[in-house]
Amino acid sequence: MRKILISPSFLSANFLNLAADIKMINDSQADWFHLDVMDGVFVPNISFGFPIISHIKKMAQKPLDVHIMIVNPDNYIQEFAKVGADILTVHYEACPHLHRTVQKIKSEAMKAGVSLNPHTSVSLLENVIEDLDLVLIMSVNPGFGGQSFIPYTYKKVAELRKMIDQTGSHALIQVDGGVNTENSKLLFNAGADVLVAGSSVFKSENPAQAIIDLKKI
Ligand code: DX5
Ligand code: ZN
């Protein structure tokens, strides 16, 4: 039976006390740690980089799901492996030689993910889908937490589900941006496997319960 995985985004965590939030995720029903790296070039925001990730790695008891919104990702793949990324997701729009980038991620013993901006068609992944471990469908324009979910995402998830099932690819479908309990079930029904949630987890009164609620599908 398919089940849903939850990957809380640390972009909305408390940076004055990351240890408390890491412990909360370790003790919760969450499956992965979602870490958003932004370079101020590919997206209009700058978040955090290697030092923060390597510190989180020391305490995290679950896989690090690292989403890099940066140009020239190939230059940094080795370093992301070194600081402890388990899954490394690059943006389709930042990779002119995507096949090579994916192979490079795998050669560093990480799982390889590719992310699509809202305007980027799922069909563009047809020739590489069998090499991917994960496809991240952005349900907001990347760069910031707390934005509203774009409803067209359901169609993209369903289309990607069809492509994956038809090709026998083992890629997981992840959705990121504006995910909450109002759209989680619909996303699962459309074919999603992993939901990223930033504000709906960390800004809630009871984050551990918010994770449980997102898992009720
Ligand atoms: C946005 C990031 C997201 C972000 C999601 O560019 O990729 O992971 O933290 O935050 P929410 O869940 O608040 O939309
Ligand atoms: Zn993200």
PDB file of C-alpha atoms and ligand atoms in Angstrom:
ATOM      1  CA  MET A   1       0.000   0.000   0.000  1.00  0.00           C
ATOM      2  CA  ARG A   2       1.255   3.508  -0.851  1.00  0.00           C
ATOM      3  CA  LYS A   3       1.895   5.777   2.080  1.00  0.00           C
ATOM      4  CA  ILE A   4       2.758   9.417   2.367  1.00  0.00           C
ATOM      5  CA  LEU A   5       6.138  10.680   3.580  1.00  0.00           C
ATOM      6  CA  ILE A   6       6.476  14.079   5.260  1.00  0.00           C
ATOM      7  CA  SER A   7       9.593  16.230   4.904  1.00  0.00           C
ATOM      8  CA  PRO A   8       9.337  19.368   7.081  1.00  0.00           C
ATOM      9  CA  SER A   9      11.184  22.364   5.624  1.00  0.00           C
ATOM     10  CA  PHE A  10      13.698  23.975   7.974  1.00  0.00           C
ATOM     11  CA  LEU A  11      13.330  27.302   6.183  1.00  0.00           C
ATOM     12  CA  SER A  12      10.539  27.954   8.703  1.00  0.00           C
ATOM     13  CA  ALA A  13      12.427  26.547  11.705  1.00  0.00           C
ATOM     14  CA  ASN A  14      13.706  28.635  14.631  1.00  0.00           C
ATOM     15  CA  PHE A  15      17.307  29.474  13.707  1.00  0.00           C
ATOM     16  CA  LEU A  16      18.009  30.661  17.248  1.00  0.00           C
ATOM     17  CA  ASN A  17      17.332  27.164  18.508  1.00  0.00           C
ATOM     18  CA  LEU A  18      17.772  24.691  15.688  1.00  0.00           C
ATOM     19  CA  ALA A  19      18.615  21.907  18.150  1.00  0.00           C
ATOM     20  CA  ALA A  20      15.085  22.015  19.577  1.00  0.00           C
ATOM     21  CA  ASP A  21      13.523  21.769  16.128  1.00  0.00           C
ATOM     22  CA  ILE A  22      15.858  18.937  15.075  1.00  0.00           C
ATOM     23  CA  LYS A  23      14.894  17.020  18.222  1.00  0.00           C
ATOM     24  CA  MET A  24      11.216  17.647  17.526  1.00  0.00           C
ATOM     25  CA  ILE A  25      11.601  16.165  14.032  1.00  0.00           C
ATOM     26  CA  ASN A  26      13.644  13.213  15.348  1.00  0.00           C
ATOM     27  CA  ASP A  27      10.879  12.425  17.860  1.00  0.00           C
ATOM     28  CA  SER A  28       8.015  13.058  15.419  1.00  0.00           C
ATOM     29  CA  GLN A  29       6.405  11.028  12.671  1.00  0.00           C
ATOM     30  CA  ALA A  30       8.254  13.056  10.033  1.00  0.00           C
ATOM     31  CA  ASP A  31      10.323  11.026   7.579  1.00  0.00           C
ATOM     32  CA  TRP A  32      13.001  13.385   6.289  1.00  0.00           C
ATOM     33  CA  PHE A  33      14.593  16.791   6.973  1.00  0.00           C
ATOM     34  CA  HIS A  34      13.951  19.166   4.041  1.00  0.00           C
ATOM     35  CA  LEU A  35      16.789  21.704   3.738  1.00  0.00           C
ATOM     36  CA  ASP A  36      16.427  24.573   1.250  1.00  0.00           C
ATOM     37  CA  VAL A  37      19.640  26.065  -0.098  1.00  0.00           C
ATOM     38  CA  MET A  38      19.207  29.366  -2.010  1.00  0.00           C
ATOM     39  CA  ASP A  39      21.941  31.378  -3.708  1.00  0.00           C
ATOM     40  CA  GLY A  40      20.285  34.733  -4.406  1.00  0.00           C
ATOM     41  CA  VAL A  41      20.842  34.141  -8.149  1.00  0.00           C
ATOM     42  CA  PHE A  42      18.615  31.266  -9.209  1.00  0.00           C
ATOM     43  CA  VAL A  43      16.009  32.493  -6.706  1.00  0.00           C
ATOM     44  CA  PRO A  44      15.562  35.980  -5.218  1.00  0.00           C
ATOM     45  CA  ASN A  45      16.526  34.914  -1.705  1.00  0.00           C
ATOM     46  CA  ILE A  46      19.547  33.573   0.213  1.00  0.00           C
ATOM     47  CA  SER A  47      19.057  30.936   2.898  1.00  0.00           C
ATOM     48  CA  PHE A  48      21.875  28.837   4.357  1.00  0.00           C
ATOM     49  CA  GLY A  49      24.659  26.556   3.203  1.00  0.00           C
ATOM     50  CA  PHE A  50      27.222  23.943   4.165  1.00  0.00           C
ATOM     51  CA  PRO A  51      27.993  24.863   7.821  1.00  0.00           C
ATOM     52  CA  ILE A  52      24.332  24.713   8.846  1.00  0.00           C
ATOM     53  CA  ILE A  53      23.761  21.439   6.983  1.00  0.00           C
ATOM     54  CA  SER A  54      26.779  19.762   8.566  1.00  0.00           C
ATOM     55  CA  HIS A  55      25.610  20.819  12.032  1.00  0.00           C
ATOM     56  CA  ILE A  56      22.090  19.522  11.396  1.00  0.00           C
ATOM     57  CA  LYS A  57      23.629  16.254  10.194  1.00  0.00           C
ATOM     58  CA  LYS A  58      25.315  15.696  13.564  1.00  0.00           C
ATOM     59  CA  MET A  59      21.950  15.557  15.325  1.00  0.00           C
ATOM     60  CA  ALA A  60      19.513  14.382  12.672  1.00  0.00           C
ATOM     61  CA  GLN A  61      18.337  10.789  12.933  1.00  0.00           C
ATOM     62  CA  LYS A  62      16.484  10.851   9.607  1.00  0.00           C
ATOM     63  CA  PRO A  63      17.651  11.396   6.014  1.00  0.00           C
ATOM     64  CA  LEU A  64      18.630  14.902   4.877  1.00  0.00           C
ATOM     65  CA  ASP A  65      16.551  15.857   1.839  1.00  0.00           C
ATOM     66  CA  VAL A  66      18.493  18.789   0.384  1.00  0.00           C
ATOM     67  CA  HIS A  67      16.760  21.001  -2.204  1.00  0.00           C
ATOM     68  CA  ILE A  68      19.260  23.260  -3.931  1.00  0.00           C
ATOM     69  CA  MET A  69      17.946  26.370  -5.661  1.00  0.00           C
ATOM     70  CA  ILE A  70      21.319  27.441  -7.068  1.00  0.00           C
ATOM     71  CA  VAL A  71      22.997  27.970 -10.428  1.00  0.00           C
ATOM     72  CA  ASN A  72      25.909  25.704 -11.423  1.00  0.00           C
ATOM     73  CA  PRO A  73      24.951  22.935  -8.969  1.00  0.00           C
ATOM     74  CA  ASP A  74      27.591  20.574 -10.451  1.00  0.00           C
ATOM     75  CA  ASN A  75      30.320  22.640  -8.763  1.00  0.00           C
ATOM     76  CA  TYR A  76      28.975  21.796  -5.299  1.00  0.00           C
ATOM     77  CA  ILE A  77      27.738  18.189  -5.533  1.00  0.00           C
ATOM     78  CA  GLN A  78      30.804  16.724  -3.831  1.00  0.00           C
ATOM     79  CA  GLU A  79      30.562  19.208  -0.970  1.00  0.00           C
ATOM     80  CA  PHE A  80      26.875  18.417  -0.393  1.00  0.00           C
ATOM     81  CA  ALA A  81      27.794  14.743  -0.129  1.00  0.00           C
ATOM     82  CA  LYS A  82      30.557  15.614   2.340  1.00  0.00           C
ATOM     83  CA  VAL A  83      28.261  17.548   4.672  1.00  0.00           C
ATOM     84  CA  GLY A  84      25.798  14.671   4.746  1.00  0.00           C
ATOM     85  CA  ALA A  85      23.054  15.120   2.144  1.00  0.00           C
ATOM     86  CA  ASP A  86      21.233  11.824   1.551  1.00  0.00           C
ATOM     87  CA  ILE A  87      18.985  13.089  -1.240  1.00  0.00           C
ATOM     88  CA  LEU A  88      20.147  15.958  -3.453  1.00  0.00           C
ATOM     89  CA  THR A  89      17.547  17.715  -5.604  1.00  0.00           C
ATOM     90  CA  VAL A  90      18.639  20.144  -8.312  1.00  0.00           C
ATOM     91  CA  HIS A  91      16.457  22.354 -10.490  1.00  0.00           C
ATOM     92  CA  TYR A  92      15.733  21.354 -14.078  1.00  0.00           C
ATOM     93  CA  GLU A  93      15.956  25.047 -15.007  1.00  0.00           C
ATOM     94  CA  ALA A  94      19.520  25.316 -13.612  1.00  0.00           C
ATOM     95  CA  CYS A  95      20.950  22.243 -15.385  1.00  0.00           C
ATOM     96  CA  PRO A  96      21.785  22.435 -19.104  1.00  0.00           C
ATOM     97  CA  HIS A  97      23.374  18.968 -18.837  1.00  0.00           C
ATOM     98  CA  LEU A  98      20.861  17.371 -16.527  1.00  0.00           C
ATOM     99  CA  HIS A  99      21.779  13.768 -17.338  1.00  0.00           C
ATOM    100  CA  ARG A 100      25.382  14.403 -16.363  1.00  0.00           C
ATOM    101  CA  THR A 101      24.359  16.213 -13.181  1.00  0.00           C
ATOM    102  CA  VAL A 102      22.131  13.300 -12.134  1.00  0.00           C
ATOM    103  CA  GLN A 103      24.923  10.779 -12.711  1.00  0.00           C
ATOM    104  CA  LYS A 104      27.318  12.946 -10.718  1.00  0.00           C
ATOM    105  CA  ILE A 105      24.932  13.028  -7.737  1.00  0.00           C
ATOM    106  CA  LYS A 106      24.586   9.246  -7.847  1.00  0.00           C
ATOM    107  CA  SER A 107      28.339   8.755  -8.110  1.00  0.00           C
ATOM    108  CA  GLU A 108      28.601  10.506  -4.740  1.00  0.00           C
ATOM    109  CA  ALA A 109      26.254   7.867  -3.275  1.00  0.00           C
ATOM    110  CA  MET A 110      23.310  10.249  -2.878  1.00  0.00           C
ATOM    111  CA  LYS A 111      19.795   9.820  -4.228  1.00  0.00           C
ATOM    112  CA  ALA A 112      19.172  12.120  -7.186  1.00  0.00           C
ATOM    113  CA  GLY A 113      16.173  14.423  -7.405  1.00  0.00           C
ATOM    114  CA  VAL A 114      15.092  16.951 -10.037  1.00  0.00           C
ATOM    115  CA  SER A 115      12.771  19.844  -9.278  1.00  0.00           C
ATOM    116  CA  LEU A 116      10.400  21.568 -11.704  1.00  0.00           C
ATOM    117  CA  ASN A 117       9.290  25.185 -11.350  1.00  0.00           C
ATOM    118  CA  PRO A 118       5.538  25.787 -11.699  1.00  0.00           C
ATOM    119  CA  HIS A 119       5.832  26.711 -15.404  1.00  0.00           C
ATOM    120  CA  THR A 120       8.083  23.765 -16.343  1.00  0.00           C
ATOM    121  CA  SER A 121       6.311  20.856 -18.019  1.00  0.00           C
ATOM    122  CA  VAL A 122       6.537  17.362 -16.551  1.00  0.00           C
ATOM    123  CA  SER A 123       6.977  16.013 -20.095  1.00  0.00           C
ATOM    124  CA  LEU A 124      10.509  17.469 -20.203  1.00  0.00           C
ATOM    125  CA  LEU A 125      11.626  14.680 -17.866  1.00  0.00           C
ATOM    126  CA  GLU A 126      10.551  11.872 -20.198  1.00  0.00           C
ATOM    127  CA  ASN A 127      14.094  11.036 -21.329  1.00  0.00           C
ATOM    128  CA  VAL A 128      15.637  10.984 -17.871  1.00  0.00           C
ATOM    129  CA  ILE A 129      12.843   9.721 -15.628  1.00  0.00           C
ATOM    130  CA  GLU A 130      14.246   6.200 -15.315  1.00  0.00           C
ATOM    131  CA  ASP A 131      17.471   7.576 -13.824  1.00  0.00           C
ATOM    132  CA  LEU A 132      15.768   9.629 -11.126  1.00  0.00           C
ATOM    133  CA  ASP A 133      15.096   8.721  -7.502  1.00  0.00           C
ATOM    134  CA  LEU A 134      12.803  11.706  -6.930  1.00  0.00           C
ATOM    135  CA  VAL A 135      10.951  14.416  -8.826  1.00  0.00           C
ATOM    136  CA  LEU A 136      10.044  17.547  -6.890  1.00  0.00           C
ATOM    137  CA  ILE A 137       7.072  19.472  -8.257  1.00  0.00           C
ATOM    138  CA  MET A 138       7.167  23.051  -7.004  1.00  0.00           C
ATOM    139  CA  SER A 139       3.680  24.175  -6.036  1.00  0.00           C
ATOM    140  CA  VAL A 140       4.873  27.776  -5.502  1.00  0.00           C
ATOM    141  CA  ASN A 141       7.598  29.793  -7.211  1.00  0.00           C
ATOM    142  CA  PRO A 142      10.742  28.840  -5.292  1.00  0.00           C
ATOM    143  CA  GLY A 143      12.442  31.316  -2.987  1.00  0.00           C
ATOM    144  CA  PHE A 144      10.227  31.822   0.037  1.00  0.00           C
ATOM    145  CA  GLY A 145       8.177  29.949   2.596  1.00  0.00           C
ATOM    146  CA  GLY A 146       4.588  30.839   3.375  1.00  0.00           C
ATOM    147  CA  GLN A 147       3.283  31.285  -0.199  1.00  0.00           C
ATOM    148  CA  SER A 148      -0.059  30.026  -1.525  1.00  0.00           C
ATOM    149  CA  PHE A 149      -0.364  26.640  -3.188  1.00  0.00           C
ATOM    150  CA  ILE A 150      -0.863  26.721  -6.986  1.00  0.00           C
ATOM    151  CA  PRO A 151      -3.819  24.396  -7.801  1.00  0.00           C
ATOM    152  CA  TYR A 152      -2.497  23.444 -11.276  1.00  0.00           C
ATOM    153  CA  THR A 153      -0.023  21.265  -9.326  1.00  0.00           C
ATOM    154  CA  TYR A 154      -2.618  18.465  -9.052  1.00  0.00           C
ATOM    155  CA  LYS A 155      -2.602  18.042 -12.853  1.00  0.00           C
ATOM    156  CA  LYS A 156       1.193  17.926 -12.950  1.00  0.00           C
ATOM    157  CA  VAL A 157       1.335  15.321 -10.183  1.00  0.00           C
ATOM    158  CA  ALA A 158      -1.233  13.128 -11.956  1.00  0.00           C
ATOM    159  CA  GLU A 159       0.617  13.423 -15.259  1.00  0.00           C
ATOM    160  CA  LEU A 160       3.932  12.556 -13.621  1.00  0.00           C
ATOM    161  CA  ARG A 161       2.357   9.604 -11.780  1.00  0.00           C
ATOM    162  CA  LYS A 162       1.247   8.258 -15.155  1.00  0.00           C
ATOM    163  CA  MET A 163       4.707   8.706 -16.677  1.00  0.00           C
ATOM    164  CA  ILE A 164       6.416   6.984 -13.748  1.00  0.00           C
ATOM    165  CA  ASP A 165       4.010   4.050 -13.688  1.00  0.00           C
ATOM    166  CA  GLN A 166       4.270   3.567 -17.454  1.00  0.00           C
ATOM    167  CA  THR A 167       8.066   3.614 -17.565  1.00  0.00           C
ATOM    168  CA  GLY A 168       8.660   1.535 -14.454  1.00  0.00           C
ATOM    169  CA  SER A 169      10.742   4.344 -12.960  1.00  0.00           C
ATOM    170  CA  HIS A 170      11.090   4.117  -9.179  1.00  0.00           C
ATOM    171  CA  ALA A 171      11.135   7.895  -8.717  1.00  0.00           C
ATOM    172  CA  LEU A 172       9.172   9.306  -5.799  1.00  0.00           C
ATOM    173  CA  ILE A 173       6.945  12.315  -6.431  1.00  0.00           C
ATOM    174  CA  GLN A 174       7.525  15.167  -3.983  1.00  0.00           C
ATOM    175  CA  VAL A 175       5.464  18.360  -3.734  1.00  0.00           C
ATOM    176  CA  ASP A 176       6.837  21.553  -2.161  1.00  0.00           C
ATOM    177  CA  GLY A 177       5.160  24.880  -1.412  1.00  0.00           C
ATOM    178  CA  GLY A 178       1.973  25.838   0.407  1.00  0.00           C
ATOM    179  CA  VAL A 179       1.282  22.258   1.492  1.00  0.00           C
ATOM    180  CA  ASN A 180      -1.229  21.947   4.333  1.00  0.00           C
ATOM    181  CA  THR A 181      -4.032  19.659   5.505  1.00  0.00           C
ATOM    182  CA  GLU A 182      -6.406  21.183   2.940  1.00  0.00           C
ATOM    183  CA  ASN A 183      -4.407  19.903  -0.030  1.00  0.00           C
ATOM    184  CA  SER A 184      -2.430  16.949   1.398  1.00  0.00           C
ATOM    185  CA  LYS A 185      -5.096  14.327   0.729  1.00  0.00           C
ATOM    186  CA  LEU A 186      -5.783  15.604  -2.794  1.00  0.00           C
ATOM    187  CA  LEU A 187      -2.047  15.526  -3.538  1.00  0.00           C
ATOM    188  CA  PHE A 188      -1.774  11.966  -2.276  1.00  0.00           C
ATOM    189  CA  ASN A 189      -4.771  10.954  -4.385  1.00  0.00           C
ATOM    190  CA  ALA A 190      -3.191  12.594  -7.438  1.00  0.00           C
ATOM    191  CA  GLY A 191      -0.118  10.414  -6.897  1.00  0.00           C
ATOM    192  CA  ALA A 192       2.273  12.255  -4.592  1.00  0.00           C
ATOM    193  CA  ASP A 193       4.619  10.247  -2.328  1.00  0.00           C
ATOM    194  CA  VAL A 194       6.395  12.952  -0.315  1.00  0.00           C
ATOM    195  CA  LEU A 195       5.013  16.254   0.972  1.00  0.00           C
ATOM    196  CA  VAL A 196       7.285  19.111   2.029  1.00  0.00           C
ATOM    197  CA  ALA A 197       5.756  21.420   4.617  1.00  0.00           C
ATOM    198  CA  GLY A 198       7.413  24.499   6.097  1.00  0.00           C
ATOM    199  CA  SER A 199       5.008  26.989   7.632  1.00  0.00           C
ATOM    200  CA  SER A 200       2.142  24.530   8.121  1.00  0.00           C
ATOM    201  CA  VAL A 201       4.442  22.536  10.450  1.00  0.00           C
ATOM    202  CA  PHE A 202       6.766  25.038  12.134  1.00  0.00           C
ATOM    203  CA  LYS A 203       4.300  27.915  12.472  1.00  0.00           C
ATOM    204  CA  SER A 204       1.656  25.677  13.984  1.00  0.00           C
ATOM    205  CA  GLU A 205       0.974  25.613  17.742  1.00  0.00           C
ATOM    206  CA  ASN A 206       1.870  21.944  17.843  1.00  0.00           C
ATOM    207  CA  PRO A 207       4.293  20.978  15.057  1.00  0.00           C
ATOM    208  CA  ALA A 208       4.427  17.261  15.969  1.00  0.00           C
ATOM    209  CA  GLN A 209       0.630  17.106  15.731  1.00  0.00           C
ATOM    210  CA  ALA A 210       0.676  19.052  12.442  1.00  0.00           C
ATOM    211  CA  ILE A 211       2.913  16.305  11.016  1.00  0.00           C
ATOM    212  CA  ILE A 212       0.503  13.622  12.230  1.00  0.00           C
ATOM    213  CA  ASP A 213      -2.397  15.537  10.646  1.00  0.00           C
ATOM    214  CA  LEU A 214      -0.573  15.788   7.307  1.00  0.00           C
ATOM    215  CA  LYS A 215      -0.094  12.027   7.388  1.00  0.00           C
ATOM    216  CA  LYS A 216      -3.834  11.382   7.728  1.00  0.00           C
ATOM    217  CA  ILE A 217      -4.729  10.730   4.130  1.00  0.00           C
TER     218      ILE A 217
HETATM  219  C1  DX5 B   1      10.451  27.321  -1.214  1.00  0.00           C
HETATM  220  C2  DX5 B   1      11.050  26.117  -0.559  1.00  0.00           C
HETATM  221  C3  DX5 B   1      10.122  25.393   0.329  1.00  0.00           C
HETATM  222  C4  DX5 B   1       9.542  26.211   1.454  1.00  0.00           C
HETATM  223  C5  DX5 B   1       8.157  25.697   1.689  1.00  0.00           C
HETATM  224  O1  DX5 B   1      11.259  27.756  -2.241  1.00  0.00           O
HETATM  225  O2  DX5 B   1      11.514  25.189  -1.520  1.00  0.00           O
HETATM  226  O3  DX5 B   1      10.661  24.176   0.797  1.00  0.00           O
HETATM  227  O4  DX5 B   1      10.272  26.155   2.648  1.00  0.00           O
HETATM  228  O5  DX5 B   1       7.548  26.476   2.645  1.00  0.00           O
HETATM  229  P1  DX5 B   1       5.966  26.459   2.837  1.00  0.00           P
HETATM  230  O6  DX5 B   1       5.587  25.054   3.204  1.00  0.00           O
HETATM  231  O7  DX5 B   1       5.761  27.445   3.940  1.00  0.00           O
HETATM  232  O8  DX5 B   1       5.351  26.888   1.533  1.00  0.00           O
HETATM  233 ZN    ZN B   2      12.134  23.145  -0.790  1.00  0.00          ZN
END
